[in-house]
Tab-separated table of C-alpha atoms in Angstrom:
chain	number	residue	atom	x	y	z
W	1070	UNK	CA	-5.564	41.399	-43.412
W	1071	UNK	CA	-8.091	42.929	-40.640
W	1072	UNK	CA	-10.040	39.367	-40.690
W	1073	UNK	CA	-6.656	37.630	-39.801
W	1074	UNK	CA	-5.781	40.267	-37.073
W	1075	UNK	CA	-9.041	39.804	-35.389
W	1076	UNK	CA	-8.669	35.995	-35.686
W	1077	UNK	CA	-5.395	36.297	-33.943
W	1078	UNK	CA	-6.430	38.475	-31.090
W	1079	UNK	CA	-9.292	36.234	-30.727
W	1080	UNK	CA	-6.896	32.801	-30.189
W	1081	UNK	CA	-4.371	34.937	-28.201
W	1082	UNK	CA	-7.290	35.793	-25.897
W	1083	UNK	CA	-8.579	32.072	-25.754
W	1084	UNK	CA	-5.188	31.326	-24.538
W	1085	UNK	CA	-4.930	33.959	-22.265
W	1086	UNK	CA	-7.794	32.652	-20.582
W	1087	UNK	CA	-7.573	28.982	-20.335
W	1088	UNK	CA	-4.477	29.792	-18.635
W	1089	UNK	CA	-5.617	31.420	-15.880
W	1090	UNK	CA	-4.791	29.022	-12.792
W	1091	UNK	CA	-3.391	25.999	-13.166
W	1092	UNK	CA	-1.921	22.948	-10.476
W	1093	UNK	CA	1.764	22.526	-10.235
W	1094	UNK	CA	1.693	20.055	-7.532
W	1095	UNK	CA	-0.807	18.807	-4.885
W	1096	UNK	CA	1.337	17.532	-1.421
W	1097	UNK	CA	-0.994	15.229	0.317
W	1098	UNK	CA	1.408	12.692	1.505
W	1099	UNK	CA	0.184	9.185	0.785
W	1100	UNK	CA	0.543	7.891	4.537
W	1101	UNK	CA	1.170	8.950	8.085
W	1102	UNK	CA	1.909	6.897	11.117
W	1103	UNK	CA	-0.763	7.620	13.748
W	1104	UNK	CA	0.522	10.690	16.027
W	1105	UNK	CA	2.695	12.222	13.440
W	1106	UNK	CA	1.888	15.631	12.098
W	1107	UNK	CA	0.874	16.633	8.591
W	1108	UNK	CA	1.703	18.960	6.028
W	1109	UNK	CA	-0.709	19.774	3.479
W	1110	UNK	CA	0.875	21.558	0.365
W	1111	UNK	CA	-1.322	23.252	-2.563
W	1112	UNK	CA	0.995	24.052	-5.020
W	1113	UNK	CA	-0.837	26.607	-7.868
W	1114	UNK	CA	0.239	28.875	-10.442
W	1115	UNK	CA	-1.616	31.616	-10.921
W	1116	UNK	CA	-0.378	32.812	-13.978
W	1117	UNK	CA	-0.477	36.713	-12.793
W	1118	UNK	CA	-4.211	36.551	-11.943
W	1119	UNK	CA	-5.184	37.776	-8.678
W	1120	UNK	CA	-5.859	34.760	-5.584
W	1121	UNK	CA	-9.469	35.307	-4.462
W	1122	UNK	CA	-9.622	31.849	-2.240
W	1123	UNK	CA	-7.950	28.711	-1.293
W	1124	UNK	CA	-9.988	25.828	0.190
W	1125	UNK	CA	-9.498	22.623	1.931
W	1126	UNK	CA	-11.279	19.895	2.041
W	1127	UNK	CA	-11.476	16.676	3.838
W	1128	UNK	CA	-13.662	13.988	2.401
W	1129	UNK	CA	-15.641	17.047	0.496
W	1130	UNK	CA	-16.257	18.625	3.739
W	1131	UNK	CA	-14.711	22.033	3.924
W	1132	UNK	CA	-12.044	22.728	7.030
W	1133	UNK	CA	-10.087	25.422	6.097
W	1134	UNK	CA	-10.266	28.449	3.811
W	1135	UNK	CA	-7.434	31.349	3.120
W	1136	UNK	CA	-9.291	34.541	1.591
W	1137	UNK	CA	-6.344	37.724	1.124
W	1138	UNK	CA	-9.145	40.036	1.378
W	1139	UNK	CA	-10.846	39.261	4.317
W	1140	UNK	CA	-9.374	39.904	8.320
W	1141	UNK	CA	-8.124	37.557	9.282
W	1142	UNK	CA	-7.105	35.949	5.669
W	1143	UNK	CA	-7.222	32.417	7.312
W	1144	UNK	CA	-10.485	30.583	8.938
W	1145	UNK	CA	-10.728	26.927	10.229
W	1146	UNK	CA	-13.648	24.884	10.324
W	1147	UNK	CA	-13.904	21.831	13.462
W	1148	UNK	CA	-13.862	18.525	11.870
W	1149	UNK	CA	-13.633	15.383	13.366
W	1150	UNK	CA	-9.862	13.982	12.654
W	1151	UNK	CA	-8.514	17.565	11.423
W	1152	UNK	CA	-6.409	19.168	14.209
W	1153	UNK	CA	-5.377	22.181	12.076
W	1154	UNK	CA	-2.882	24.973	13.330
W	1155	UNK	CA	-4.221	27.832	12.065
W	1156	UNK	CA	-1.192	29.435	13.145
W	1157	UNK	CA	1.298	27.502	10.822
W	1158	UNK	CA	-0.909	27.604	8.037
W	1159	UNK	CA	-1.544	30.032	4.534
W	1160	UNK	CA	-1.900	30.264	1.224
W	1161	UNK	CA	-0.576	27.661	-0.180
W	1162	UNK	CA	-0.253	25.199	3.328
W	1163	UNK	CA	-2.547	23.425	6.167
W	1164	UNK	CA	-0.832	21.875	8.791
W	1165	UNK	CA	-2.404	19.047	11.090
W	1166	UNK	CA	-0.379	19.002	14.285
W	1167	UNK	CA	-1.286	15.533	14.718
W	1168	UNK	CA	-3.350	12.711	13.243
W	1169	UNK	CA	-6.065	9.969	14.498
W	1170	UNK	CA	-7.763	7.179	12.854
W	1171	UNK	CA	-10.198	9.448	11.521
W	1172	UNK	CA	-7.601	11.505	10.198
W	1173	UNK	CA	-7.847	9.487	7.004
W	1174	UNK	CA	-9.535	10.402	4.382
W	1175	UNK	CA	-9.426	12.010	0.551
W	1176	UNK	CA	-7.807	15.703	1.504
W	1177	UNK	CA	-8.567	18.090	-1.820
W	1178	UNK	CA	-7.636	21.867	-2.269
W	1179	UNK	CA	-9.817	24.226	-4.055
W	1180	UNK	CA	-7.834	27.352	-6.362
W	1181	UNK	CA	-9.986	30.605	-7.122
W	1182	UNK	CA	-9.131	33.430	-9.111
W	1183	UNK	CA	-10.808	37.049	-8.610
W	1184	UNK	CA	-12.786	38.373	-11.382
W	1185	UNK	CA	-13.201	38.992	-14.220
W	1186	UNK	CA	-11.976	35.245	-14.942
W	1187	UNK	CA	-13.079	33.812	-11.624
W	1188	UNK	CA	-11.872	30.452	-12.276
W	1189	UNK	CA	-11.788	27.625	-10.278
W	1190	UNK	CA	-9.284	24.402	-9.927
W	1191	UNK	CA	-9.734	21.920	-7.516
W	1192	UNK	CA	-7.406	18.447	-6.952
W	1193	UNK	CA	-7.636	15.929	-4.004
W	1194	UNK	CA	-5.253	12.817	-2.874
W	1195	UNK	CA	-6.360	9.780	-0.612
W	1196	UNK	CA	-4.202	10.583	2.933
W	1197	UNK	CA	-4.096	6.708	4.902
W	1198	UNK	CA	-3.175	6.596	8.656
W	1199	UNK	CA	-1.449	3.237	10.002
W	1200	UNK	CA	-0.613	2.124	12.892
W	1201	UNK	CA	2.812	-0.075	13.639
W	1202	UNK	CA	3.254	-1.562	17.074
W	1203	UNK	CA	6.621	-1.238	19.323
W	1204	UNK	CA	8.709	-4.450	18.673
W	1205	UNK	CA	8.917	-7.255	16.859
W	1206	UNK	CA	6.722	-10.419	16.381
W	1207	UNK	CA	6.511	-12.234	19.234
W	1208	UNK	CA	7.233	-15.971	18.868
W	1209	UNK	CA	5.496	-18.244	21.774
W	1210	UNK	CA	6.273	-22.187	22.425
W	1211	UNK	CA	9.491	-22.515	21.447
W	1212	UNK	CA	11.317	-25.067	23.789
W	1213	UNK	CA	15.032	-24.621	25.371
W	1214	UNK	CA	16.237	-28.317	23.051
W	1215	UNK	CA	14.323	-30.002	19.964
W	1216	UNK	CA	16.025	-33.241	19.735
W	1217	UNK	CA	15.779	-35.358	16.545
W	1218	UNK	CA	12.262	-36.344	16.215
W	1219	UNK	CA	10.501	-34.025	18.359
W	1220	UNK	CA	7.992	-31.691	17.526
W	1221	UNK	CA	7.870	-28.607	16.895
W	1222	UNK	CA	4.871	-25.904	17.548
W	1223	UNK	CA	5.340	-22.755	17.810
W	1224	UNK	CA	3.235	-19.731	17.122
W	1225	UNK	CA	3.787	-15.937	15.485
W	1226	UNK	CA	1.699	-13.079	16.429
W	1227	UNK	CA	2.297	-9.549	15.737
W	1228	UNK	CA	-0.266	-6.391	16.537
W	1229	UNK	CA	-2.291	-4.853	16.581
W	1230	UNK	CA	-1.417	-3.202	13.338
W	1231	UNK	CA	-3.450	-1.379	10.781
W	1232	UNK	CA	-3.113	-2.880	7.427
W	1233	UNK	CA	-2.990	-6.082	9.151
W	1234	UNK	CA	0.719	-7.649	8.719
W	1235	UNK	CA	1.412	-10.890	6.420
W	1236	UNK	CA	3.669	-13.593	8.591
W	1237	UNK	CA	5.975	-15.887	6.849
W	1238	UNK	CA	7.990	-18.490	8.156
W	1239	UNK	CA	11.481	-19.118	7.917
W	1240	UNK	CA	13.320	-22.341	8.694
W	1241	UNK	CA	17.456	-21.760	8.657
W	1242	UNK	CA	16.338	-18.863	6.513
W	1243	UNK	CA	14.361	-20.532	4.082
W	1244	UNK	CA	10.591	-20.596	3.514
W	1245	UNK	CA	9.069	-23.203	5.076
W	1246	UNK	CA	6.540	-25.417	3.354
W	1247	UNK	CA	3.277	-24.603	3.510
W	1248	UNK	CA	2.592	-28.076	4.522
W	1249	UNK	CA	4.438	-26.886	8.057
W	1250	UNK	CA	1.900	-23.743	8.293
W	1251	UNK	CA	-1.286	-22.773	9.733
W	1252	UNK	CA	-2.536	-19.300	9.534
W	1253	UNK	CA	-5.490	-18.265	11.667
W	1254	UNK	CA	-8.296	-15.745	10.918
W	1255	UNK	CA	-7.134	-12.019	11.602
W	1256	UNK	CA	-8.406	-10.543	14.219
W	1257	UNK	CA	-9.971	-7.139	13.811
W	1258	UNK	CA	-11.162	-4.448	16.796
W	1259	UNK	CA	-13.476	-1.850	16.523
W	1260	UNK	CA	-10.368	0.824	15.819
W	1261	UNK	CA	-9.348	-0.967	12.157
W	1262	UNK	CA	-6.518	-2.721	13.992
W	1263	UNK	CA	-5.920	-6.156	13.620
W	1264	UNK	CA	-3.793	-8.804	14.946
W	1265	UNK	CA	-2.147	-11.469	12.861
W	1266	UNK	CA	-1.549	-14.724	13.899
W	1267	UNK	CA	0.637	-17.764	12.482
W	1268	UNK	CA	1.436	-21.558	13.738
W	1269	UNK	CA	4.407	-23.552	12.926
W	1270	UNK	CA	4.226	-27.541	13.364
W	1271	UNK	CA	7.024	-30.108	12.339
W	1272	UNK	CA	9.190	-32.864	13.131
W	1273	UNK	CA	12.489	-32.037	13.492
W	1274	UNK	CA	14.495	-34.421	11.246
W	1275	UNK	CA	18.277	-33.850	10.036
W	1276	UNK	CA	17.535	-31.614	6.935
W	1277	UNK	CA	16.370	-29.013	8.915
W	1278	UNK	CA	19.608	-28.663	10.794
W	1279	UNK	CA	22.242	-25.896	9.455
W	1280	UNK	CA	25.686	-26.525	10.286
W	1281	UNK	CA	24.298	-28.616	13.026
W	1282	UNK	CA	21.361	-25.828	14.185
W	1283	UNK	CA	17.912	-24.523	13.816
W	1284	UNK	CA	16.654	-21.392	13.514
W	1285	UNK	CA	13.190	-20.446	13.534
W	1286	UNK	CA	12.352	-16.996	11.844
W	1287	UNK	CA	9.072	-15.437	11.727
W	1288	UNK	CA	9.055	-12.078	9.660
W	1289	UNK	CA	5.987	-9.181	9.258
W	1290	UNK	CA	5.383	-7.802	6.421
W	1291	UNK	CA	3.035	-4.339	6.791
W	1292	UNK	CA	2.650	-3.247	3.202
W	1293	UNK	CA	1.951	0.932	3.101
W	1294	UNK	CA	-0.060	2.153	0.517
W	1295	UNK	CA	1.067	5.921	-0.420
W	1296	UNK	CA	-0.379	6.264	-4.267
W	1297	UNK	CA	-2.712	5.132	-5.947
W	1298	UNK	CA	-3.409	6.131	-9.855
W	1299	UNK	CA	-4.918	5.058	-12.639
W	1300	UNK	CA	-6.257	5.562	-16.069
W	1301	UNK	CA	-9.131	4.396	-17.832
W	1302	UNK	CA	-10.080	3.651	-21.317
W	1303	UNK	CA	-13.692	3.766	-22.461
W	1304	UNK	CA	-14.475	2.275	-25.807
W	1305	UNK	CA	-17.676	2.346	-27.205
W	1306	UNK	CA	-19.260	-0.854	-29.198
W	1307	UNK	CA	-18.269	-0.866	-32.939
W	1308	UNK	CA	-21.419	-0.065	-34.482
W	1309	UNK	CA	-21.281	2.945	-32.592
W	1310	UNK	CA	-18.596	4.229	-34.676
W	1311	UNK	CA	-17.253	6.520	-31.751
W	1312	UNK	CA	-13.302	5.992	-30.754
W	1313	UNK	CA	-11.854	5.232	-27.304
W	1314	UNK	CA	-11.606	7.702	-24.558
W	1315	UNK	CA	-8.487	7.586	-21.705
W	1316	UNK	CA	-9.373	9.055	-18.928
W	1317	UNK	CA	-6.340	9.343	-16.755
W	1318	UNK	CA	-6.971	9.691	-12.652
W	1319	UNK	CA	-3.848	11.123	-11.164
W	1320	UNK	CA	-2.644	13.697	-9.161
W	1321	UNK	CA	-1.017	17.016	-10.006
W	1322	UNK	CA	2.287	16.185	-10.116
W	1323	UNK	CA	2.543	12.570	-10.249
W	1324	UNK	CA	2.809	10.232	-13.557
W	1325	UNK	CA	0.384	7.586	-13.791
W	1326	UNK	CA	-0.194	4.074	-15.360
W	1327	UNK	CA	-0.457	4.149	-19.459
W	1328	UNK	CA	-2.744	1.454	-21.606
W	1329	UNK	CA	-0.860	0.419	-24.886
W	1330	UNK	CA	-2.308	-2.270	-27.690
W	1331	UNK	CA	-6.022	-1.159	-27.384
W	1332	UNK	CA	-7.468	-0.427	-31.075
W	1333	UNK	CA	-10.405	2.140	-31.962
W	1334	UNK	CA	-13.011	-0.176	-31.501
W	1335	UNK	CA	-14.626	-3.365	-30.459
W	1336	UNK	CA	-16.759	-5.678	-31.973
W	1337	UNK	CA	-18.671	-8.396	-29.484
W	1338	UNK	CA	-16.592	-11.792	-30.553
W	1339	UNK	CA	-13.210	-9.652	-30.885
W	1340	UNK	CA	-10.674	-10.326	-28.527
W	1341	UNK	CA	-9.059	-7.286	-26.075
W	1342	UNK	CA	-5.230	-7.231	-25.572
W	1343	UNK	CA	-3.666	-4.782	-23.883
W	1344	UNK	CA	-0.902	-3.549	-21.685
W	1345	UNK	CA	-0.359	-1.343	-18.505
W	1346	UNK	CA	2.814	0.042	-17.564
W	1347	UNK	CA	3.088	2.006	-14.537
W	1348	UNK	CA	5.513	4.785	-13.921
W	1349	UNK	CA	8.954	4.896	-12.982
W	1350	UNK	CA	8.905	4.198	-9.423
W	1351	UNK	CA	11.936	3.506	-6.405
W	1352	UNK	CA	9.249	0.881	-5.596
W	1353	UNK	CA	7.384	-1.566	-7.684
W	1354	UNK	CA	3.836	-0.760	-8.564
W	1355	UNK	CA	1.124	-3.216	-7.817
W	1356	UNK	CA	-1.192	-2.941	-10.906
W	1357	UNK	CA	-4.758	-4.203	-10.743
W	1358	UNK	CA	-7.713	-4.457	-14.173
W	1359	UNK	CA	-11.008	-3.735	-13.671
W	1360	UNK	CA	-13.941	-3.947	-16.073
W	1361	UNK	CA	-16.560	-1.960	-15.881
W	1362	UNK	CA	-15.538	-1.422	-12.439
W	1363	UNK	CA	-15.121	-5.309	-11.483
W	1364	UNK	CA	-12.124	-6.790	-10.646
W	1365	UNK	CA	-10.523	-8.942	-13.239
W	1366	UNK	CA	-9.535	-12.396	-12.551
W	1367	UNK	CA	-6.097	-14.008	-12.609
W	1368	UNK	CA	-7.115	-15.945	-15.751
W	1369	UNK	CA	-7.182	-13.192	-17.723
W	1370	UNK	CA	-4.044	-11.913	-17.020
W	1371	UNK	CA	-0.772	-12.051	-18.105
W	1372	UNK	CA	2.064	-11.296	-15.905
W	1373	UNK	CA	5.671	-9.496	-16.641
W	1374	UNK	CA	8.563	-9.426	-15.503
W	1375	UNK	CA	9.449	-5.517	-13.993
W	1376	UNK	CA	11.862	-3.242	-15.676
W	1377	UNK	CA	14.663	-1.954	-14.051
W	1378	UNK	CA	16.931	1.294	-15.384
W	1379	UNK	CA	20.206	2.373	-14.821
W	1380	UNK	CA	19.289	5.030	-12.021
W	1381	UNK	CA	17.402	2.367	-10.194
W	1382	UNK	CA	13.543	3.387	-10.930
W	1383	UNK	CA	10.868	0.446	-12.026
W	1384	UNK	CA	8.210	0.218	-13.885
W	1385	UNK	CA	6.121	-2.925	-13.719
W	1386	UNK	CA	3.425	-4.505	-16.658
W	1387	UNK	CA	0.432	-6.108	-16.237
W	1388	UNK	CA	-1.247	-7.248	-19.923
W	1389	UNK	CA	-5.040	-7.693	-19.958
W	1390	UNK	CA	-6.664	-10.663	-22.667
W	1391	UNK	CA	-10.223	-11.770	-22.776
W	1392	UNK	CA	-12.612	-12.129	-25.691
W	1393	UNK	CA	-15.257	-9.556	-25.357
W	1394	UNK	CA	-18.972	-10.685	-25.041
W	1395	UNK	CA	-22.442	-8.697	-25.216
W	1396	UNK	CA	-22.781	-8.222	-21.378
W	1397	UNK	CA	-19.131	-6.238	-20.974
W	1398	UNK	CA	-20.886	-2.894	-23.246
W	1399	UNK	CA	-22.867	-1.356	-20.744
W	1400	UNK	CA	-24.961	1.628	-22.476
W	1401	UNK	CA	-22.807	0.752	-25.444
W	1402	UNK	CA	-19.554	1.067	-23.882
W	1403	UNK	CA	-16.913	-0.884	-22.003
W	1404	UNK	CA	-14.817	0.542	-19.674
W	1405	UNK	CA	-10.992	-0.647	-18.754
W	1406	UNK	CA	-9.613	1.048	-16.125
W	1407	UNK	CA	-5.807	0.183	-14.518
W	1408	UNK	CA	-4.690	1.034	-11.467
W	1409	UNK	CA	-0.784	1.545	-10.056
W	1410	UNK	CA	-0.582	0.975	-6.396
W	1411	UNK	CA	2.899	2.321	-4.641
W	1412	UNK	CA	2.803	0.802	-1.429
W	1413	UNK	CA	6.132	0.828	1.262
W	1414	UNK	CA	6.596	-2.344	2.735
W	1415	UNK	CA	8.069	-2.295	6.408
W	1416	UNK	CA	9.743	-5.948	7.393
W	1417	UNK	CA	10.245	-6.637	11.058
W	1418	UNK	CA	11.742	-9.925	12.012
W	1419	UNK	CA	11.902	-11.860	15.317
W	1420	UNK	CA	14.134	-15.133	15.110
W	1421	UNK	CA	14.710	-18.079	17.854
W	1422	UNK	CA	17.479	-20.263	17.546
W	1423	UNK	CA	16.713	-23.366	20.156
W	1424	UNK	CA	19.526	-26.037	20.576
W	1425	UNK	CA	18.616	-29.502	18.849
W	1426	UNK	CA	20.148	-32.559	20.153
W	1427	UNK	CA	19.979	-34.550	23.164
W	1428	UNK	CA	19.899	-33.276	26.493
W	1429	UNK	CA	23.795	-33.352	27.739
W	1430	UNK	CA	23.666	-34.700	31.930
W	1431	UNK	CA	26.827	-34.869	33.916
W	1432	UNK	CA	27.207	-37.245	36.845
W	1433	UNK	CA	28.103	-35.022	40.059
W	1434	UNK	CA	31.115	-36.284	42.147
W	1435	UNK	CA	29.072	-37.111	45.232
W	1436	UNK	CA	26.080	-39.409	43.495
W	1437	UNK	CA	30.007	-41.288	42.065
W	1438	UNK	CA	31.384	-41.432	45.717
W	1439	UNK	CA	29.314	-43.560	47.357
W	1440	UNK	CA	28.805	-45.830	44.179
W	1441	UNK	CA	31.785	-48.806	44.103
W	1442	UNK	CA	30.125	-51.152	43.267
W	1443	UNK	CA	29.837	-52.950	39.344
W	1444	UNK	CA	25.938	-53.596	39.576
W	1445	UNK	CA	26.235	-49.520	40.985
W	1446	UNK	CA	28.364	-48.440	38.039
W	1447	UNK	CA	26.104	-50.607	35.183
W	1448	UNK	CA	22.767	-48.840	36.370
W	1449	UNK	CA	24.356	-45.118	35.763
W	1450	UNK	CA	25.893	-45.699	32.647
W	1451	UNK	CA	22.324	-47.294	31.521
W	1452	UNK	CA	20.570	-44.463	32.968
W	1453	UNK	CA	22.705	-42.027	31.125
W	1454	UNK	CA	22.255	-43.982	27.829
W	1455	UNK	CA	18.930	-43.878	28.017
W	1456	UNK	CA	18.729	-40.089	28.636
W	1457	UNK	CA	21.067	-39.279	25.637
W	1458	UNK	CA	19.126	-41.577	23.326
W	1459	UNK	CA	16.184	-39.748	23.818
């Protein structure tokens, strides 16, 4: 009876311990628009243990540190990109009054308990900083009249932008052929902006017309990245004998990607098939497979069709096949890794709606006064004709 007691108070005090500080949430939003402000939230629990310290971090680089005992509790550290207000921040908050280019970065915050446990607890989220111009895309060329079997040319450009935007073109609201299209290079500046830039060229011809008109459409899309999380399975060779590992890479507070179909182990000559799902999500996740760290090709994947529930959340699939060969175990193991992107995508549209037909001209009253004659009256008419067949 004593041994179990002192077994008991042994696990009791194991548990005690391991749950001495713990992450209930880490608020790094996933993007800012250049000039807003920033709040940083480092949600902890210190499950009654005393707070020795809370650090920031930007890019592993410390810029801020809250210490109760000390006077003042809060100290800032000068970093290019972090305009901190000391003033509006504490324990558990930093807040950037504003935000650069440089304000980007991975943003972590570091937990500390005092003694005796002294543990430590540290999380970190990517923060991106884009940049979205005034206004629309701005459509240049387009002519007053496109009569039947003219030309058009007309070109898109919208920036500079950071990502760089994605033009499409729209004829009467539908996509037009690619055949029609010319994208140019992007242009990028020193500052990670770029401009895009798009051409439309076709003959007009009467299946473009709608209800007897054309509209030309050119929309932006700026896709914004605010999460990204993933999880990775390592599996050793099979004459290893060891089992798979996943290794999930998420923030506190946030639900990741999950691998289904993988088995214990693999044999060089067997064939992989697996799954990713992503999380429930207002927007669709992008999912990407990676091998050992490499990309994986479109060949080898298989693509689903997303899942949508009742209270209008998502989850997308991605499935992963390939037949495994010697070169994928690197020091006997193989590592699969997916990765769920959340990205908002911001659509700004600019449309043109020229006339199409033949140019109308109207005879004034005086150039008909002082013309009586027939040979006077054939030559207008002819002239006219002429126009309006054009």
């Amino acid at each position: 009876m004593r041994a179990f007691v002192v077994v008991a108070l042994f696990v009791v005090g194991l548990v005690r311990e391991s749950m001495c500080v713990r992450f209930a949430s880490l608020g790094v939003p996933g993007f800012v628009l250049r000039g807003e402000s920033v709040w940083l939230d480092c949600g902890y629990d210190l499950e009654g243990n005393a707070l020795y310290s809370v650090k920031w971090y930007k890019d592993n680089v410390e810029f801020y540190r809250f210490l109760p005992s000390d006077t003042p509790s809060a100290q800032m550290y000068k970093l290019d990109g972090v305009f901190l207000d000391l003033h509006r921040s504490n324990a558990t908050h930093a807040f950037l009054y504003k935000s650069e280019m440089q304000t980007e970065g991975v943003y972590g915050c570091e937990v500390s308990t005092e003694m005796p446990q002294f543990r430590t607890i540290k999380a970190e989220k990517e923060l991106f900083v884009y940049v979205i111009p005034d206004g629309n895309p701005s459509i240049y060329g387009v002519m007053e009249r496109y009569p039947i079997g003219s030309a058009v040319n007309v070109t898109c450009v919208f920036g500079p932008s950071k990502p760089a935007a994605h033009l499409t073109w729209f004829i009467n609201g539908e996509k037009a052929p690619d055949a029609y299209v010319r994208n140019f290079p992007t242009e990028t500046f020193e500052s990670d902006l770029s401009t895009s830039k798009t051409r439309l060229s076709f003959t007009v011809d009467p299946s473009h017309l709608r209800q007897g008109s054309l509209s030309l459409q050119c929309v932006a899309f700026v896709s914004l990245v605010h999460s990204k999380s993933s999880i990775e399975l390592i599996v050793n060779d099979g004459m290893s004998g060891a089992e798979f590992q996943h290794v999930p890479h998420v923030p506190p507070g946030l639900d990741g990607p999950s691998i289904t179909g993988s088995v214990a182990r693999y044999f060089v000559g067997d064939t992989v098939d697996v799954n990713c799902s992503s999380a429930r999500s207002l927007e669709p996740a992008q999912l990407q497979w990676f091998v050992n760290d490499n990309e994986v090709q479109p060949e080898f994947l298989a693509q689903y069709t997303p899942t949508v529930y009742l209270d209008g959340l998502s989850s997308t699939k991605l499935g992963l096949r390939f037949r495994v060969q010697e070169d994928h175990f690197r020091s006997e193991e193989m590592r699969l890794k997916c990765t769920a992107t959340l990205a908002k995508v911001v659509q700004l549209t600019t449309v043109e709606t020229p006339a199409v037909g033949p140019q109308r001209y109207q005879i004034s009253a005086n150039s008909a006064e002082g013309c009586h004659s027939i040979e006077c009256t054939s030559m207008i008419l002819a002239t006219f004709m002429i126009l309006y067949m054009s």
